[in-house]
Amino acid sequence: MIHAVWGSTSRWARQAKYVIVVGPDVDPFNMDQVMWALSTRVQPITDTIPNPKGAALLDPSAPRGPQGNTPVSEQLGIDATIKVPERFDDYPLVADAHARLVEGVKEKAARYGL
């Protein structure tokens, strides 16, 4: 999927510095869920794909070329999907506490100044 985005002919593909792929159980428009997937499903070395000369021009963080311009930027693809069966026989389910219990914990923590 990451290479499909980078290989597409759209202008957006050349502007995307980060491409994060999530599974069907994660809403890609919910940043809390995406950050959770990044935190629990990604190994920094084996689940990332660097593309050292892929992104478009006009990136203010890109290194300057010999003529003072920013000729090209870098891209990073991140695989935040569940790696089954490549790594595991099974994968733990998401723990989702009932909202009433979460509120009770928050109230107790507030009493202790946490």
PDB file of C-alpha atoms in Angstrom:
ATOM      1  CA  MET A   1       0.000   0.000   0.000  1.00  0.00           C
ATOM      2  CA  ILE A   2       2.826   2.397   0.861  1.00  0.00           C
ATOM      3  CA  HIS A   3       4.522   1.877  -2.497  1.00  0.00           C
ATOM      4  CA  ALA A   4       1.174   2.211  -4.271  1.00  0.00           C
ATOM      5  CA  VAL A   5       0.724   5.668  -2.742  1.00  0.00           C
ATOM      6  CA  TRP A   6       4.263   6.715  -3.624  1.00  0.00           C
ATOM      7  CA  GLY A   7       3.924   5.299  -7.136  1.00  0.00           C
ATOM      8  CA  SER A   8       0.636   6.970  -7.944  1.00  0.00           C
ATOM      9  CA  THR A   9       0.622   9.802 -10.419  1.00  0.00           C
ATOM     10  CA  SER A  10      -1.211  12.213  -8.138  1.00  0.00           C
ATOM     11  CA  ARG A  11       0.505  15.319  -6.845  1.00  0.00           C
ATOM     12  CA  TRP A  12      -0.429  14.332  -3.299  1.00  0.00           C
ATOM     13  CA  ALA A  13       1.811  11.245  -3.448  1.00  0.00           C
ATOM     14  CA  ARG A  14       4.851  13.468  -3.976  1.00  0.00           C
ATOM     15  CA  GLN A  15       3.840  15.773  -1.103  1.00  0.00           C
ATOM     16  CA  ALA A  16       3.252  13.051   1.524  1.00  0.00           C
ATOM     17  CA  LYS A  17       6.268  12.864   3.821  1.00  0.00           C
ATOM     18  CA  TYR A  18       4.614  10.186   5.974  1.00  0.00           C
ATOM     19  CA  VAL A  19       2.344   7.364   4.830  1.00  0.00           C
ATOM     20  CA  ILE A  20       0.849   5.332   7.681  1.00  0.00           C
ATOM     21  CA  VAL A  21      -1.037   2.143   6.814  1.00  0.00           C
ATOM     22  CA  VAL A  22      -3.516   0.821   9.397  1.00  0.00           C
ATOM     23  CA  GLY A  23      -5.772  -2.222   9.446  1.00  0.00           C
ATOM     24  CA  PRO A  24      -9.551  -2.352   9.036  1.00  0.00           C
ATOM     25  CA  ASP A  25     -10.041  -2.165  12.812  1.00  0.00           C
ATOM     26  CA  VAL A  26      -8.520   1.340  12.985  1.00  0.00           C
ATOM     27  CA  ASP A  27     -10.315   4.466  11.771  1.00  0.00           C
ATOM     28  CA  PRO A  28      -7.671   6.368   9.767  1.00  0.00           C
ATOM     29  CA  PHE A  29      -9.474   9.660  10.461  1.00  0.00           C
ATOM     30  CA  ASN A  30      -9.284   9.174  14.240  1.00  0.00           C
ATOM     31  CA  MET A  31      -5.798  10.278  15.323  1.00  0.00           C
ATOM     32  CA  ASP A  32      -6.185   8.644  18.753  1.00  0.00           C
ATOM     33  CA  GLN A  33      -6.687   5.272  17.069  1.00  0.00           C
ATOM     34  CA  VAL A  34      -3.830   5.881  14.616  1.00  0.00           C
ATOM     35  CA  MET A  35      -1.461   6.832  17.454  1.00  0.00           C
ATOM     36  CA  TRP A  36      -2.571   3.716  19.355  1.00  0.00           C
ATOM     37  CA  ALA A  37      -1.796   1.568  16.295  1.00  0.00           C
ATOM     38  CA  LEU A  38       1.618   3.231  15.957  1.00  0.00           C
ATOM     39  CA  SER A  39       2.354   2.592  19.626  1.00  0.00           C
ATOM     40  CA  THR A  40       1.259  -1.033  19.745  1.00  0.00           C
ATOM     41  CA  ARG A  41       1.878  -2.431  16.253  1.00  0.00           C
ATOM     42  CA  VAL A  42       5.037  -0.827  14.898  1.00  0.00           C
ATOM     43  CA  GLN A  43       8.632  -1.919  15.323  1.00  0.00           C
ATOM     44  CA  PRO A  44      10.745   1.088  14.289  1.00  0.00           C
ATOM     45  CA  ILE A  45      13.225  -0.844  12.120  1.00  0.00           C
ATOM     46  CA  THR A  46      11.199  -3.647  10.552  1.00  0.00           C
ATOM     47  CA  ASP A  47       7.911  -1.790  10.014  1.00  0.00           C
ATOM     48  CA  THR A  48       9.196   1.364   8.351  1.00  0.00           C
ATOM     49  CA  ILE A  49      10.277   1.999   4.785  1.00  0.00           C
ATOM     50  CA  PRO A  50      12.498   5.025   4.190  1.00  0.00           C
ATOM     51  CA  ASN A  51      12.429   6.707   0.810  1.00  0.00           C
ATOM     52  CA  PRO A  52      15.450   9.044   0.898  1.00  0.00           C
ATOM     53  CA  LYS A  53      14.718  10.995  -2.283  1.00  0.00           C
ATOM     54  CA  GLY A  54      10.999  10.834  -2.742  1.00  0.00           C
ATOM     55  CA  ALA A  55       9.067  13.861  -1.581  1.00  0.00           C
ATOM     56  CA  ALA A  56       8.514  17.017  -3.558  1.00  0.00           C
ATOM     57  CA  LEU A  57      10.161  20.374  -3.494  1.00  0.00           C
ATOM     58  CA  LEU A  58       9.437  23.280  -1.178  1.00  0.00           C
ATOM     59  CA  ASP A  59       9.922  21.366   2.073  1.00  0.00           C
ATOM     60  CA  PRO A  60      11.372  23.869   4.567  1.00  0.00           C
ATOM     61  CA  SER A  61      12.980  21.065   6.621  1.00  0.00           C
ATOM     62  CA  ALA A  62      14.825  19.510   3.651  1.00  0.00           C
ATOM     63  CA  PRO A  63      18.588  19.973   3.361  1.00  0.00           C
ATOM     64  CA  ARG A  64      19.711  22.671   0.966  1.00  0.00           C
ATOM     65  CA  GLY A  65      21.322  21.717  -2.311  1.00  0.00           C
ATOM     66  CA  PRO A  66      24.544  23.234  -3.685  1.00  0.00           C
ATOM     67  CA  GLN A  67      22.604  26.119  -5.229  1.00  0.00           C
ATOM     68  CA  GLY A  68      20.732  26.940  -2.003  1.00  0.00           C
ATOM     69  CA  ASN A  69      17.440  25.322  -3.005  1.00  0.00           C
ATOM     70  CA  THR A  70      15.697  22.238  -1.581  1.00  0.00           C
ATOM     71  CA  PRO A  71      15.861  19.815  -4.498  1.00  0.00           C
ATOM     72  CA  VAL A  72      14.205  16.861  -2.809  1.00  0.00           C
ATOM     73  CA  SER A  73      12.913  15.764   0.578  1.00  0.00           C
ATOM     74  CA  GLU A  74      12.564  12.367   2.228  1.00  0.00           C
ATOM     75  CA  GLN A  75       9.542  10.144   2.833  1.00  0.00           C
ATOM     76  CA  LEU A  76       8.752   7.488   5.425  1.00  0.00           C
ATOM     77  CA  GLY A  77       6.228   4.672   5.128  1.00  0.00           C
ATOM     78  CA  ILE A  78       4.951   3.093   8.345  1.00  0.00           C
ATOM     79  CA  ASP A  79       3.152  -0.270   8.525  1.00  0.00           C
ATOM     80  CA  ALA A  80       0.839  -0.069  11.564  1.00  0.00           C
ATOM     81  CA  THR A  81      -1.141  -3.211  10.769  1.00  0.00           C
ATOM     82  CA  ILE A  82      -1.355  -6.401  12.853  1.00  0.00           C
ATOM     83  CA  LYS A  83       1.421  -8.781  11.810  1.00  0.00           C
ATOM     84  CA  VAL A  84      -0.439 -12.113  11.970  1.00  0.00           C
ATOM     85  CA  PRO A  85       0.699 -14.798  11.142  1.00  0.00           C
ATOM     86  CA  GLU A  86       4.079 -13.319  10.199  1.00  0.00           C
ATOM     87  CA  ARG A  87       5.012 -12.701  13.853  1.00  0.00           C
ATOM     88  CA  PHE A  88       2.297 -14.121  16.084  1.00  0.00           C
ATOM     89  CA  ASP A  89      -0.083 -17.058  16.344  1.00  0.00           C
ATOM     90  CA  ASP A  90      -2.677 -14.675  17.761  1.00  0.00           C
ATOM     91  CA  TYR A  91      -2.952 -11.026  18.700  1.00  0.00           C
ATOM     92  CA  PRO A  92      -4.462  -9.644  21.923  1.00  0.00           C
ATOM     93  CA  LEU A  93      -7.837  -7.972  21.642  1.00  0.00           C
ATOM     94  CA  VAL A  94      -8.167  -4.276  22.369  1.00  0.00           C
ATOM     95  CA  ALA A  95      -9.081  -3.573  25.984  1.00  0.00           C
ATOM     96  CA  ASP A  96     -11.931  -1.088  25.940  1.00  0.00           C
ATOM     97  CA  ALA A  97     -13.168  -0.159  29.401  1.00  0.00           C
ATOM     98  CA  HIS A  98     -16.754   0.923  29.919  1.00  0.00           C
ATOM     99  CA  ALA A  99     -17.105   4.742  30.005  1.00  0.00           C
ATOM    100  CA  ARG A 100     -18.619   4.637  33.514  1.00  0.00           C
ATOM    101  CA  LEU A 101     -15.529   2.824  34.851  1.00  0.00           C
ATOM    102  CA  VAL A 102     -13.176   5.285  33.162  1.00  0.00           C
ATOM    103  CA  GLU A 103     -15.035   8.220  34.736  1.00  0.00           C
ATOM    104  CA  GLY A 104     -14.783   6.555  38.154  1.00  0.00           C
ATOM    105  CA  VAL A 105     -11.013   6.222  37.791  1.00  0.00           C
ATOM    106  CA  LYS A 106     -10.740   9.868  36.708  1.00  0.00           C
ATOM    107  CA  GLU A 107     -12.717  10.999  39.757  1.00  0.00           C
ATOM    108  CA  LYS A 108     -10.504   8.975  42.123  1.00  0.00           C
ATOM    109  CA  ALA A 109      -7.349  10.314  40.457  1.00  0.00           C
ATOM    110  CA  ALA A 110      -8.635  13.884  40.788  1.00  0.00           C
ATOM    111  CA  ARG A 111      -9.080  13.376  44.538  1.00  0.00           C
ATOM    112  CA  TYR A 112      -5.376  12.590  44.801  1.00  0.00           C
ATOM    113  CA  GLY A 113      -4.355  15.490  42.566  1.00  0.00           C
ATOM    114  CA  LEU A 114      -3.398  13.282  39.639  1.00  0.00           C
TER     115      LEU A 114
END
